Amino acid sequence: MRLSAVTLAACVTLTLVAACSDDISPTDNYNTTGPMSATIGGAPWTANSATALGTSNLIVLNGTRLTTPNYTLSFTLNNVATAGVYPLGVNVMMIGGTVTASSPTLGGWGTPLTGTAGEINITTLTATRIAGSFSFTAAPLTGGSTSNLSVTSGTFDVPFAGTLPVLAANAGSKISATIGTTPFAAGTAAVLVTTGSSPAVSIAANNIERNLSILLSGVSAVGTYPLTATPNRTIQISGSPGNALATWGSQFTGGSGSVTITSFMASRVVGTFTGTLAPIGGGATGNLTITGSFDMGRP
């Protein structure tokens, strides 16, 4: 059974709606401040004020400087509940977050959904404090900004208000791979599991350059499943650096591989994959190797 892109897109939409339902209340205590600093565009920056607020599945961390260099940094972290290193440049369905940077005189920037726009290393996360470091590269969004903004050597140690996130078992997803010799990290991803007489697992992941899809027909349990044309168990890649149309797939002559599901639960599907993908069209040439892993929260 091949799950259509429309079906999977509907799943993504529903998941996004659910994930965004727990908005921050304007009555929350968000008035405490703490130190935050970074190097922005090669120049030192120190916030006049920095604040952090948590809800059940969201952490918002802001730092603002009112005088030159007058940048505001705003972090939105989704599905983060413990100390650890998390990617920046992923959407609300993933484990990690995004950052916007803005200046009233220079414009605005945001981390693109590359999955690898940067990272935040949270070393302390308690009911009263959040601390750590960060670095990222943001793309221009508004105003006079025309080039990427590099933010390095960031640190923060900020009082924490609101509530510590308490995550559901299916909160957040992550998927990464090596395609050829190039690392791939998803900026957005979703899984759709079909049960009943025609079980199937379908995973779709992408960043701004590539799309990855995994389809496993007739699968509803842990195990290692060879990639085959019949039943329809395939891995497909579309897009490559400089060519958005290039497409490769395991289901064509020269293609091979397998997907191993190590955990199949009502809340999550976890596993690994490896394959050799044959060129399909769009200017794709030569076989493409892929290895990777996934940890997907089921909607």
PDB file of C-alpha atoms in Angstrom:
ATOM      1  CA  MET A   1       0.000   0.000   0.000  1.00  0.00           C
ATOM      2  CA  ARG A   2       1.527   3.345  -1.030  1.00  0.00           C
ATOM      3  CA  LEU A   3       0.502   6.236   1.208  1.00  0.00           C
ATOM      4  CA  SER A   4      -0.119   9.371  -0.789  1.00  0.00           C
ATOM      5  CA  ALA A   5       1.687  12.631  -0.165  1.00  0.00           C
ATOM      6  CA  VAL A   6      -1.716  14.232   0.539  1.00  0.00           C
ATOM      7  CA  THR A   7      -2.435  11.691   3.286  1.00  0.00           C
ATOM      8  CA  LEU A   8       0.936  12.236   4.920  1.00  0.00           C
ATOM      9  CA  ALA A   9       0.616  16.017   4.604  1.00  0.00           C
ATOM     10  CA  ALA A  10      -2.709  15.836   6.428  1.00  0.00           C
ATOM     11  CA  CYS A  11      -1.012  13.899   9.213  1.00  0.00           C
ATOM     12  CA  VAL A  12       1.687  16.574   9.425  1.00  0.00           C
ATOM     13  CA  THR A  13      -0.940  19.332   9.620  1.00  0.00           C
ATOM     14  CA  LEU A  14      -2.863  17.598  12.408  1.00  0.00           C
ATOM     15  CA  THR A  15       0.331  17.032  14.352  1.00  0.00           C
ATOM     16  CA  LEU A  16       1.328  20.667  14.038  1.00  0.00           C
ATOM     17  CA  VAL A  17      -2.063  21.808  15.301  1.00  0.00           C
ATOM     18  CA  ALA A  18      -1.818  19.509  18.303  1.00  0.00           C
ATOM     19  CA  ALA A  19       1.754  20.531  19.046  1.00  0.00           C
ATOM     20  CA  CYS A  20       0.906  24.238  18.970  1.00  0.00           C
ATOM     21  CA  SER A  21      -2.183  23.991  21.157  1.00  0.00           C
ATOM     22  CA  ASP A  22      -0.347  24.740  24.415  1.00  0.00           C
ATOM     23  CA  ASP A  23       0.439  28.410  23.913  1.00  0.00           C
ATOM     24  CA  ILE A  24       2.136  30.577  26.516  1.00  0.00           C
ATOM     25  CA  SER A  25      -0.325  32.559  28.590  1.00  0.00           C
ATOM     26  CA  PRO A  26       0.203  36.335  28.741  1.00  0.00           C
ATOM     27  CA  THR A  27      -0.308  36.098  32.526  1.00  0.00           C
ATOM     28  CA  ASP A  28       2.744  33.854  33.042  1.00  0.00           C
ATOM     29  CA  ASN A  29       5.572  35.243  35.157  1.00  0.00           C
ATOM     30  CA  TYR A  30       8.117  36.277  32.549  1.00  0.00           C
ATOM     31  CA  ASN A  31       9.828  39.193  34.238  1.00  0.00           C
ATOM     32  CA  THR A  32      13.005  37.664  35.675  1.00  0.00           C
ATOM     33  CA  THR A  33      16.299  38.273  33.867  1.00  0.00           C
ATOM     34  CA  GLY A  34      19.805  36.832  33.648  1.00  0.00           C
ATOM     35  CA  PRO A  35      23.033  37.139  31.641  1.00  0.00           C
ATOM     36  CA  MET A  36      23.232  36.257  27.937  1.00  0.00           C
ATOM     37  CA  SER A  37      26.067  37.093  25.548  1.00  0.00           C
ATOM     38  CA  ALA A  38      27.372  36.114  22.106  1.00  0.00           C
ATOM     39  CA  THR A  39      29.426  37.229  19.144  1.00  0.00           C
ATOM     40  CA  ILE A  40      27.008  38.455  16.459  1.00  0.00           C
ATOM     41  CA  GLY A  41      28.349  39.187  13.006  1.00  0.00           C
ATOM     42  CA  GLY A  42      31.864  39.205  14.438  1.00  0.00           C
ATOM     43  CA  ALA A  43      31.089  41.791  17.150  1.00  0.00           C
ATOM     44  CA  PRO A  44      30.529  41.199  20.879  1.00  0.00           C
ATOM     45  CA  TRP A  45      26.936  41.417  22.107  1.00  0.00           C
ATOM     46  CA  THR A  46      25.588  41.317  25.655  1.00  0.00           C
ATOM     47  CA  ALA A  47      21.888  41.363  26.434  1.00  0.00           C
ATOM     48  CA  ASN A  48      20.463  44.058  28.705  1.00  0.00           C
ATOM     49  CA  SER A  49      17.848  41.518  29.725  1.00  0.00           C
ATOM     50  CA  ALA A  50      17.326  37.795  29.134  1.00  0.00           C
ATOM     51  CA  THR A  51      14.323  35.703  30.119  1.00  0.00           C
ATOM     52  CA  ALA A  52      13.139  32.098  29.884  1.00  0.00           C
ATOM     53  CA  LEU A  53       9.668  30.597  30.122  1.00  0.00           C
ATOM     54  CA  GLY A  54       8.471  26.994  29.940  1.00  0.00           C
ATOM     55  CA  THR A  55       5.165  25.249  29.301  1.00  0.00           C
ATOM     56  CA  SER A  56       4.242  21.583  28.891  1.00  0.00           C
ATOM     57  CA  ASN A  57       6.090  21.150  25.561  1.00  0.00           C
ATOM     58  CA  LEU A  58       7.801  24.471  24.884  1.00  0.00           C
ATOM     59  CA  ILE A  59      10.683  26.609  26.131  1.00  0.00           C
ATOM     60  CA  VAL A  60      11.062  30.229  25.008  1.00  0.00           C
ATOM     61  CA  LEU A  61      14.376  31.969  25.654  1.00  0.00           C
ATOM     62  CA  ASN A  62      14.824  35.648  24.772  1.00  0.00           C
ATOM     63  CA  GLY A  63      17.703  38.088  25.023  1.00  0.00           C
ATOM     64  CA  THR A  64      17.486  41.795  24.152  1.00  0.00           C
ATOM     65  CA  ARG A  65      19.986  44.624  23.933  1.00  0.00           C
ATOM     66  CA  LEU A  66      18.522  48.135  23.602  1.00  0.00           C
ATOM     67  CA  THR A  67      21.709  49.934  22.559  1.00  0.00           C
ATOM     68  CA  THR A  68      24.070  49.225  19.650  1.00  0.00           C
ATOM     69  CA  PRO A  69      24.494  46.433  18.707  1.00  0.00           C
ATOM     70  CA  ASN A  70      20.775  46.293  19.426  1.00  0.00           C
ATOM     71  CA  TYR A  71      19.861  42.724  18.529  1.00  0.00           C
ATOM     72  CA  THR A  72      17.120  40.608  20.052  1.00  0.00           C
ATOM     73  CA  LEU A  73      17.576  36.811  20.005  1.00  0.00           C
ATOM     74  CA  SER A  74      14.459  34.649  20.421  1.00  0.00           C
ATOM     75  CA  PHE A  75      14.774  30.860  20.820  1.00  0.00           C
ATOM     76  CA  THR A  76      11.777  28.546  20.557  1.00  0.00           C
ATOM     77  CA  LEU A  77      12.603  25.020  21.733  1.00  0.00           C
ATOM     78  CA  ASN A  78      10.113  22.247  21.103  1.00  0.00           C
ATOM     79  CA  ASN A  79       9.957  18.844  22.813  1.00  0.00           C
ATOM     80  CA  VAL A  80      12.927  19.649  25.045  1.00  0.00           C
ATOM     81  CA  ALA A  81      12.615  18.670  28.716  1.00  0.00           C
ATOM     82  CA  THR A  82      16.144  17.849  29.905  1.00  0.00           C
ATOM     83  CA  ALA A  83      19.693  19.108  29.626  1.00  0.00           C
ATOM     84  CA  GLY A  84      21.391  18.092  26.386  1.00  0.00           C
ATOM     85  CA  VAL A  85      22.552  19.233  22.962  1.00  0.00           C
ATOM     86  CA  TYR A  86      19.716  20.063  20.554  1.00  0.00           C
ATOM     87  CA  PRO A  87      19.698  21.131  16.895  1.00  0.00           C
ATOM     88  CA  LEU A  88      18.551  24.546  15.749  1.00  0.00           C
ATOM     89  CA  GLY A  89      16.786  24.749  12.404  1.00  0.00           C
ATOM     90  CA  VAL A  90      13.997  22.225  13.032  1.00  0.00           C
ATOM     91  CA  ASN A  91      10.256  22.765  13.218  1.00  0.00           C
ATOM     92  CA  VAL A  92       7.683  22.215  15.965  1.00  0.00           C
ATOM     93  CA  MET A  93       7.329  18.483  15.220  1.00  0.00           C
ATOM     94  CA  MET A  94      11.007  17.804  15.878  1.00  0.00           C
ATOM     95  CA  ILE A  95      13.229  17.671  18.960  1.00  0.00           C
ATOM     96  CA  GLY A  96      15.060  21.011  18.967  1.00  0.00           C
ATOM     97  CA  GLY A  97      14.073  24.464  17.821  1.00  0.00           C
ATOM     98  CA  THR A  98      14.502  27.656  15.882  1.00  0.00           C
ATOM     99  CA  VAL A  99      15.956  31.113  16.518  1.00  0.00           C
ATOM    100  CA  THR A 100      15.073  34.537  15.203  1.00  0.00           C
ATOM    101  CA  ALA A 101      17.410  37.510  15.417  1.00  0.00           C
ATOM    102  CA  SER A 102      16.180  41.032  14.877  1.00  0.00           C
ATOM    103  CA  SER A 103      17.483  44.577  14.920  1.00  0.00           C
ATOM    104  CA  PRO A 104      15.328  47.695  14.454  1.00  0.00           C
ATOM    105  CA  THR A 105      18.003  49.164  12.190  1.00  0.00           C
ATOM    106  CA  LEU A 106      19.424  46.106  10.391  1.00  0.00           C
ATOM    107  CA  GLY A 107      16.449  43.785   9.827  1.00  0.00           C
ATOM    108  CA  GLY A 108      15.553  40.233  10.807  1.00  0.00           C
ATOM    109  CA  TRP A 109      16.957  36.736  10.403  1.00  0.00           C
ATOM    110  CA  GLY A 110      15.800  33.215  11.175  1.00  0.00           C
ATOM    111  CA  THR A 111      17.353  29.763  11.268  1.00  0.00           C
ATOM    112  CA  PRO A 112      16.274  27.916   8.089  1.00  0.00           C
ATOM    113  CA  LEU A 113      14.866  24.403   8.423  1.00  0.00           C
ATOM    114  CA  THR A 114      18.101  22.709   7.415  1.00  0.00           C
ATOM    115  CA  GLY A 115      18.259  20.615  10.572  1.00  0.00           C
ATOM    116  CA  THR A 116      21.827  21.882  10.990  1.00  0.00           C
ATOM    117  CA  ALA A 117      21.533  25.670  11.304  1.00  0.00           C
ATOM    118  CA  GLY A 118      23.184  25.486  14.716  1.00  0.00           C
ATOM    119  CA  GLU A 119      22.840  23.981  18.148  1.00  0.00           C
ATOM    120  CA  ILE A 120      21.986  24.854  21.718  1.00  0.00           C
ATOM    121  CA  ASN A 121      23.738  22.998  24.524  1.00  0.00           C
ATOM    122  CA  ILE A 122      21.600  23.142  27.676  1.00  0.00           C
ATOM    123  CA  THR A 123      23.856  22.282  30.595  1.00  0.00           C
ATOM    124  CA  THR A 124      21.368  23.171  33.357  1.00  0.00           C
ATOM    125  CA  LEU A 125      17.578  22.948  33.266  1.00  0.00           C
ATOM    126  CA  THR A 126      15.681  23.144  36.544  1.00  0.00           C
ATOM    127  CA  ALA A 127      12.405  24.655  37.726  1.00  0.00           C
ATOM    128  CA  THR A 128      14.283  27.894  38.498  1.00  0.00           C
ATOM    129  CA  ARG A 129      17.233  28.108  36.079  1.00  0.00           C
ATOM    130  CA  ILE A 130      18.366  27.355  32.533  1.00  0.00           C
ATOM    131  CA  ALA A 131      21.964  27.725  31.386  1.00  0.00           C
ATOM    132  CA  GLY A 132      24.135  26.695  28.481  1.00  0.00           C
ATOM    133  CA  SER A 133      25.684  27.781  25.197  1.00  0.00           C
ATOM    134  CA  PHE A 134      24.654  28.228  21.566  1.00  0.00           C
ATOM    135  CA  SER A 135      25.774  29.009  18.042  1.00  0.00           C
ATOM    136  CA  PHE A 136      23.861  29.278  14.776  1.00  0.00           C
ATOM    137  CA  THR A 137      23.695  30.815  11.326  1.00  0.00           C
ATOM    138  CA  ALA A 138      20.458  32.578  10.401  1.00  0.00           C
ATOM    139  CA  ALA A 139      19.159  33.567   6.962  1.00  0.00           C
ATOM    140  CA  PRO A 140      17.775  37.033   6.149  1.00  0.00           C
ATOM    141  CA  LEU A 141      14.024  37.462   6.572  1.00  0.00           C
ATOM    142  CA  THR A 142      13.003  41.127   6.773  1.00  0.00           C
ATOM    143  CA  GLY A 143      14.166  44.705   6.566  1.00  0.00           C
ATOM    144  CA  GLY A 144      17.614  45.546   5.282  1.00  0.00           C
ATOM    145  CA  SER A 145      19.159  42.166   6.024  1.00  0.00           C
ATOM    146  CA  THR A 146      20.570  40.656   2.826  1.00  0.00           C
ATOM    147  CA  SER A 147      23.172  38.137   4.009  1.00  0.00           C
ATOM    148  CA  ASN A 148      23.387  35.393   6.601  1.00  0.00           C
ATOM    149  CA  LEU A 149      24.003  36.335  10.217  1.00  0.00           C
ATOM    150  CA  SER A 150      26.584  34.306  12.141  1.00  0.00           C
ATOM    151  CA  VAL A 151      26.104  33.991  15.898  1.00  0.00           C
ATOM    152  CA  THR A 152      28.910  32.241  17.799  1.00  0.00           C
ATOM    153  CA  SER A 153      30.239  31.801  21.346  1.00  0.00           C
ATOM    154  CA  GLY A 154      26.780  32.281  22.842  1.00  0.00           C
ATOM    155  CA  THR A 155      26.221  31.690  26.550  1.00  0.00           C
ATOM    156  CA  PHE A 156      23.259  32.145  28.883  1.00  0.00           C
ATOM    157  CA  ASP A 157      22.388  31.615  32.541  1.00  0.00           C
ATOM    158  CA  VAL A 158      18.819  32.741  33.009  1.00  0.00           C
ATOM    159  CA  PRO A 159      16.145  32.338  35.710  1.00  0.00           C
ATOM    160  CA  PHE A 160      13.463  29.923  34.516  1.00  0.00           C
ATOM    161  CA  ALA A 161       9.783  30.830  34.889  1.00  0.00           C
ATOM    162  CA  GLY A 162       6.567  28.988  34.103  1.00  0.00           C
ATOM    163  CA  THR A 163       6.713  25.198  34.253  1.00  0.00           C
ATOM    164  CA  LEU A 164       9.270  22.623  33.177  1.00  0.00           C
ATOM    165  CA  PRO A 165       8.126  20.785  30.050  1.00  0.00           C
ATOM    166  CA  VAL A 166       6.571  17.389  30.698  1.00  0.00           C
ATOM    167  CA  LEU A 167       6.525  15.564  27.385  1.00  0.00           C
ATOM    168  CA  ALA A 168       4.114  12.954  26.105  1.00  0.00           C
ATOM    169  CA  ALA A 169       5.646   9.650  25.013  1.00  0.00           C
ATOM    170  CA  ASN A 170       5.128  10.581  21.349  1.00  0.00           C
ATOM    171  CA  ALA A 171       6.533  14.118  21.605  1.00  0.00           C
ATOM    172  CA  GLY A 172       9.071  15.057  18.945  1.00  0.00           C
ATOM    173  CA  SER A 173      10.967  13.235  16.231  1.00  0.00           C
ATOM    174  CA  LYS A 174      14.473  13.086  14.850  1.00  0.00           C
ATOM    175  CA  ILE A 175      16.000  11.556  11.752  1.00  0.00           C
ATOM    176  CA  SER A 176      19.528  11.770  10.375  1.00  0.00           C
ATOM    177  CA  ALA A 177      21.536  10.053   7.675  1.00  0.00           C
ATOM    178  CA  THR A 178      24.656  10.088   5.570  1.00  0.00           C
ATOM    179  CA  ILE A 179      23.788  10.382   1.885  1.00  0.00           C
ATOM    180  CA  GLY A 180      26.832   9.511  -0.172  1.00  0.00           C
ATOM    181  CA  THR A 181      29.449  11.245   1.949  1.00  0.00           C
ATOM    182  CA  THR A 182      27.199  14.155   2.976  1.00  0.00           C
ATOM    183  CA  PRO A 183      25.429  14.344   6.351  1.00  0.00           C
ATOM    184  CA  PHE A 184      21.649  14.808   6.208  1.00  0.00           C
ATOM    185  CA  ALA A 185      19.499  16.083   9.072  1.00  0.00           C
ATOM    186  CA  ALA A 186      15.764  16.611   8.816  1.00  0.00           C
ATOM    187  CA  GLY A 187      14.314  20.043   9.495  1.00  0.00           C
ATOM    188  CA  THR A 188      10.852  18.500   9.513  1.00  0.00           C
ATOM    189  CA  ALA A 189       9.622  14.905   9.535  1.00  0.00           C
ATOM    190  CA  ALA A 190       6.509  12.824  10.169  1.00  0.00           C
ATOM    191  CA  VAL A 191       5.511   9.176  10.392  1.00  0.00           C
ATOM    192  CA  LEU A 192       2.194   7.639   9.401  1.00  0.00           C
ATOM    193  CA  VAL A 193       1.374   4.129  10.590  1.00  0.00           C
ATOM    194  CA  THR A 194      -1.511   2.267   8.961  1.00  0.00           C
ATOM    195  CA  THR A 195      -2.984  -0.728  10.763  1.00  0.00           C
ATOM    196  CA  GLY A 196      -5.598  -3.348   9.908  1.00  0.00           C
ATOM    197  CA  SER A 197      -5.585  -5.587   6.861  1.00  0.00           C
ATOM    198  CA  SER A 198      -2.992  -3.483   4.997  1.00  0.00           C
ATOM    199  CA  PRO A 199      -0.447  -2.327   7.587  1.00  0.00           C
ATOM    200  CA  ALA A 200       2.287   0.071   6.533  1.00  0.00           C
ATOM    201  CA  VAL A 201       4.839   2.512   7.907  1.00  0.00           C
ATOM    202  CA  SER A 202       5.579   5.681   5.956  1.00  0.00           C
ATOM    203  CA  ILE A 203       8.213   8.235   6.974  1.00  0.00           C
ATOM    204  CA  ALA A 204       8.728  11.567   5.230  1.00  0.00           C
ATOM    205  CA  ALA A 205      11.610  13.888   6.119  1.00  0.00           C
ATOM    206  CA  ASN A 206      13.123  16.939   4.493  1.00  0.00           C
ATOM    207  CA  ASN A 207      15.318  19.957   4.828  1.00  0.00           C
ATOM    208  CA  ILE A 208      15.675  22.880   2.442  1.00  0.00           C
ATOM    209  CA  GLU A 209      17.800  20.823   0.042  1.00  0.00           C
ATOM    210  CA  ARG A 210      16.631  17.187   0.107  1.00  0.00           C
ATOM    211  CA  ASN A 211      13.571  15.005   0.676  1.00  0.00           C
ATOM    212  CA  LEU A 212      13.782  11.499   2.135  1.00  0.00           C
ATOM    213  CA  SER A 213      10.907   9.015   2.123  1.00  0.00           C
ATOM    214  CA  ILE A 214      10.705   5.496   3.526  1.00  0.00           C
ATOM    215  CA  LEU A 215       7.736   3.242   2.749  1.00  0.00           C
ATOM    216  CA  LEU A 216       7.304  -0.178   4.335  1.00  0.00           C
ATOM    217  CA  SER A 217       4.172  -2.009   3.201  1.00  0.00           C
ATOM    218  CA  GLY A 218       2.976  -4.935   5.285  1.00  0.00           C
ATOM    219  CA  VAL A 219       5.007  -3.897   8.325  1.00  0.00           C
ATOM    220  CA  SER A 220       3.585  -3.658  11.849  1.00  0.00           C
ATOM    221  CA  ALA A 221       6.296  -5.029  14.168  1.00  0.00           C
ATOM    222  CA  VAL A 222      10.006  -4.941  14.956  1.00  0.00           C
ATOM    223  CA  GLY A 223      12.281  -6.698  12.496  1.00  0.00           C
ATOM    224  CA  THR A 224      14.637  -6.227   9.575  1.00  0.00           C
ATOM    225  CA  TYR A 225      12.873  -5.690   6.249  1.00  0.00           C
ATOM    226  CA  PRO A 226      14.734  -5.931   2.922  1.00  0.00           C
ATOM    227  CA  LEU A 227      13.926  -3.210   0.409  1.00  0.00           C
ATOM    228  CA  THR A 228      11.875  -4.712  -2.420  1.00  0.00           C
ATOM    229  CA  ALA A 229       9.583  -3.604  -5.221  1.00  0.00           C
ATOM    230  CA  THR A 230       6.990  -6.204  -4.166  1.00  0.00           C
ATOM    231  CA  PRO A 231       5.913  -5.774  -1.446  1.00  0.00           C
ATOM    232  CA  ASN A 232       6.490  -2.073  -1.769  1.00  0.00           C
ATOM    233  CA  ARG A 233       9.330  -1.394   0.672  1.00  0.00           C
ATOM    234  CA  THR A 234      11.437   1.458  -0.587  1.00  0.00           C
ATOM    235  CA  ILE A 235      13.691   4.363   0.237  1.00  0.00           C
ATOM    236  CA  GLN A 236      13.659   7.364  -2.075  1.00  0.00           C
ATOM    237  CA  ILE A 237      15.688  10.589  -2.173  1.00  0.00           C
ATOM    238  CA  SER A 238      14.844  13.688  -4.168  1.00  0.00           C
ATOM    239  CA  GLY A 239      16.972  16.792  -4.438  1.00  0.00           C
ATOM    240  CA  SER A 240      20.715  17.235  -4.337  1.00  0.00           C
ATOM    241  CA  PRO A 241      23.059  20.216  -4.010  1.00  0.00           C
ATOM    242  CA  GLY A 242      22.315  22.414  -6.999  1.00  0.00           C
ATOM    243  CA  ASN A 243      19.587  20.176  -8.442  1.00  0.00           C
ATOM    244  CA  ALA A 244      16.182  20.013  -6.750  1.00  0.00           C
ATOM    245  CA  LEU A 245      14.807  17.571  -9.373  1.00  0.00           C
ATOM    246  CA  ALA A 246      17.356  14.753  -9.109  1.00  0.00           C
ATOM    247  CA  THR A 247      15.719  11.582  -7.743  1.00  0.00           C
ATOM    248  CA  TRP A 248      17.013   8.178  -6.630  1.00  0.00           C
ATOM    249  CA  GLY A 249      15.150   5.087  -5.408  1.00  0.00           C
ATOM    250  CA  SER A 250      15.833   1.622  -4.053  1.00  0.00           C
ATOM    251  CA  GLN A 251      13.063   0.031  -6.147  1.00  0.00           C
ATOM    252  CA  PHE A 252      14.900   0.256  -9.464  1.00  0.00           C
ATOM    253  CA  THR A 253      17.633  -1.908 -10.982  1.00  0.00           C
ATOM    254  CA  GLY A 254      20.787  -1.522  -8.930  1.00  0.00           C
ATOM    255  CA  GLY A 255      18.902  -0.538  -5.794  1.00  0.00           C
ATOM    256  CA  SER A 256      19.051  -2.529  -2.551  1.00  0.00           C
ATOM    257  CA  GLY A 257      19.067  -2.206   1.225  1.00  0.00           C
ATOM    258  CA  SER A 258      17.017  -2.780   4.344  1.00  0.00           C
ATOM    259  CA  VAL A 259      15.190  -1.052   7.185  1.00  0.00           C
ATOM    260  CA  THR A 260      15.437  -2.368  10.741  1.00  0.00           C
ATOM    261  CA  ILE A 261      12.702  -1.389  13.186  1.00  0.00           C
ATOM    262  CA  THR A 262      14.046  -1.787  16.717  1.00  0.00           C
ATOM    263  CA  SER A 263      11.016  -0.417  18.578  1.00  0.00           C
ATOM    264  CA  PHE A 264       7.400  -0.390  17.397  1.00  0.00           C
ATOM    265  CA  MET A 265       5.077   1.155  19.986  1.00  0.00           C
ATOM    266  CA  ALA A 266       1.797   3.026  20.029  1.00  0.00           C
ATOM    267  CA  SER A 267       3.778   6.202  20.748  1.00  0.00           C
ATOM    268  CA  ARG A 268       6.979   5.813  18.706  1.00  0.00           C
ATOM    269  CA  VAL A 269       8.689   3.983  15.850  1.00  0.00           C
ATOM    270  CA  VAL A 270      12.479   3.690  16.118  1.00  0.00           C
ATOM    271  CA  GLY A 271      15.004   2.102  13.790  1.00  0.00           C
ATOM    272  CA  THR A 272      17.831   2.301  11.285  1.00  0.00           C
ATOM    273  CA  PHE A 273      18.191   2.019   7.521  1.00  0.00           C
ATOM    274  CA  THR A 274      20.799   1.429   4.848  1.00  0.00           C
ATOM    275  CA  GLY A 275      20.606   1.247   1.094  1.00  0.00           C
ATOM    276  CA  THR A 276      21.925   1.805  -2.379  1.00  0.00           C
ATOM    277  CA  LEU A 277      19.597   3.957  -4.456  1.00  0.00           C
ATOM    278  CA  ALA A 278      19.542   3.914  -8.252  1.00  0.00           C
ATOM    279  CA  PRO A 279      19.037   7.102 -10.295  1.00  0.00           C
ATOM    280  CA  ILE A 280      15.431   7.618 -11.416  1.00  0.00           C
ATOM    281  CA  GLY A 281      15.422  10.952 -13.215  1.00  0.00           C
ATOM    282  CA  GLY A 282      15.689  14.696 -12.932  1.00  0.00           C
ATOM    283  CA  GLY A 283      19.345  14.648 -13.844  1.00  0.00           C
ATOM    284  CA  ALA A 284      20.329  12.102 -11.187  1.00  0.00           C
ATOM    285  CA  THR A 285      23.432  10.119 -12.117  1.00  0.00           C
ATOM    286  CA  GLY A 286      25.150   7.181 -10.464  1.00  0.00           C
ATOM    287  CA  ASN A 287      24.021   5.153  -7.480  1.00  0.00           C
ATOM    288  CA  LEU A 288      23.572   6.905  -4.144  1.00  0.00           C
ATOM    289  CA  THR A 289      24.364   5.196  -0.849  1.00  0.00           C
ATOM    290  CA  ILE A 290      22.493   6.036   2.348  1.00  0.00           C
ATOM    291  CA  THR A 291      22.677   5.014   5.996  1.00  0.00           C
ATOM    292  CA  GLY A 292      20.734   6.543   8.867  1.00  0.00           C
ATOM    293  CA  SER A 293      18.465   6.296  11.874  1.00  0.00           C
ATOM    294  CA  PHE A 294      15.046   7.522  12.944  1.00  0.00           C
ATOM    295  CA  ASP A 295      13.149   8.033  16.200  1.00  0.00           C
ATOM    296  CA  MET A 296       9.635   9.098  15.267  1.00  0.00           C
ATOM    297  CA  GLY A 297       6.795  10.156  17.519  1.00  0.00           C
ATOM    298  CA  ARG A 298       3.475   8.758  16.264  1.00  0.00           C
ATOM    299  CA  PRO A 299       0.565  11.213  16.096  1.00  0.00           C
TER     300      PRO A 299
END
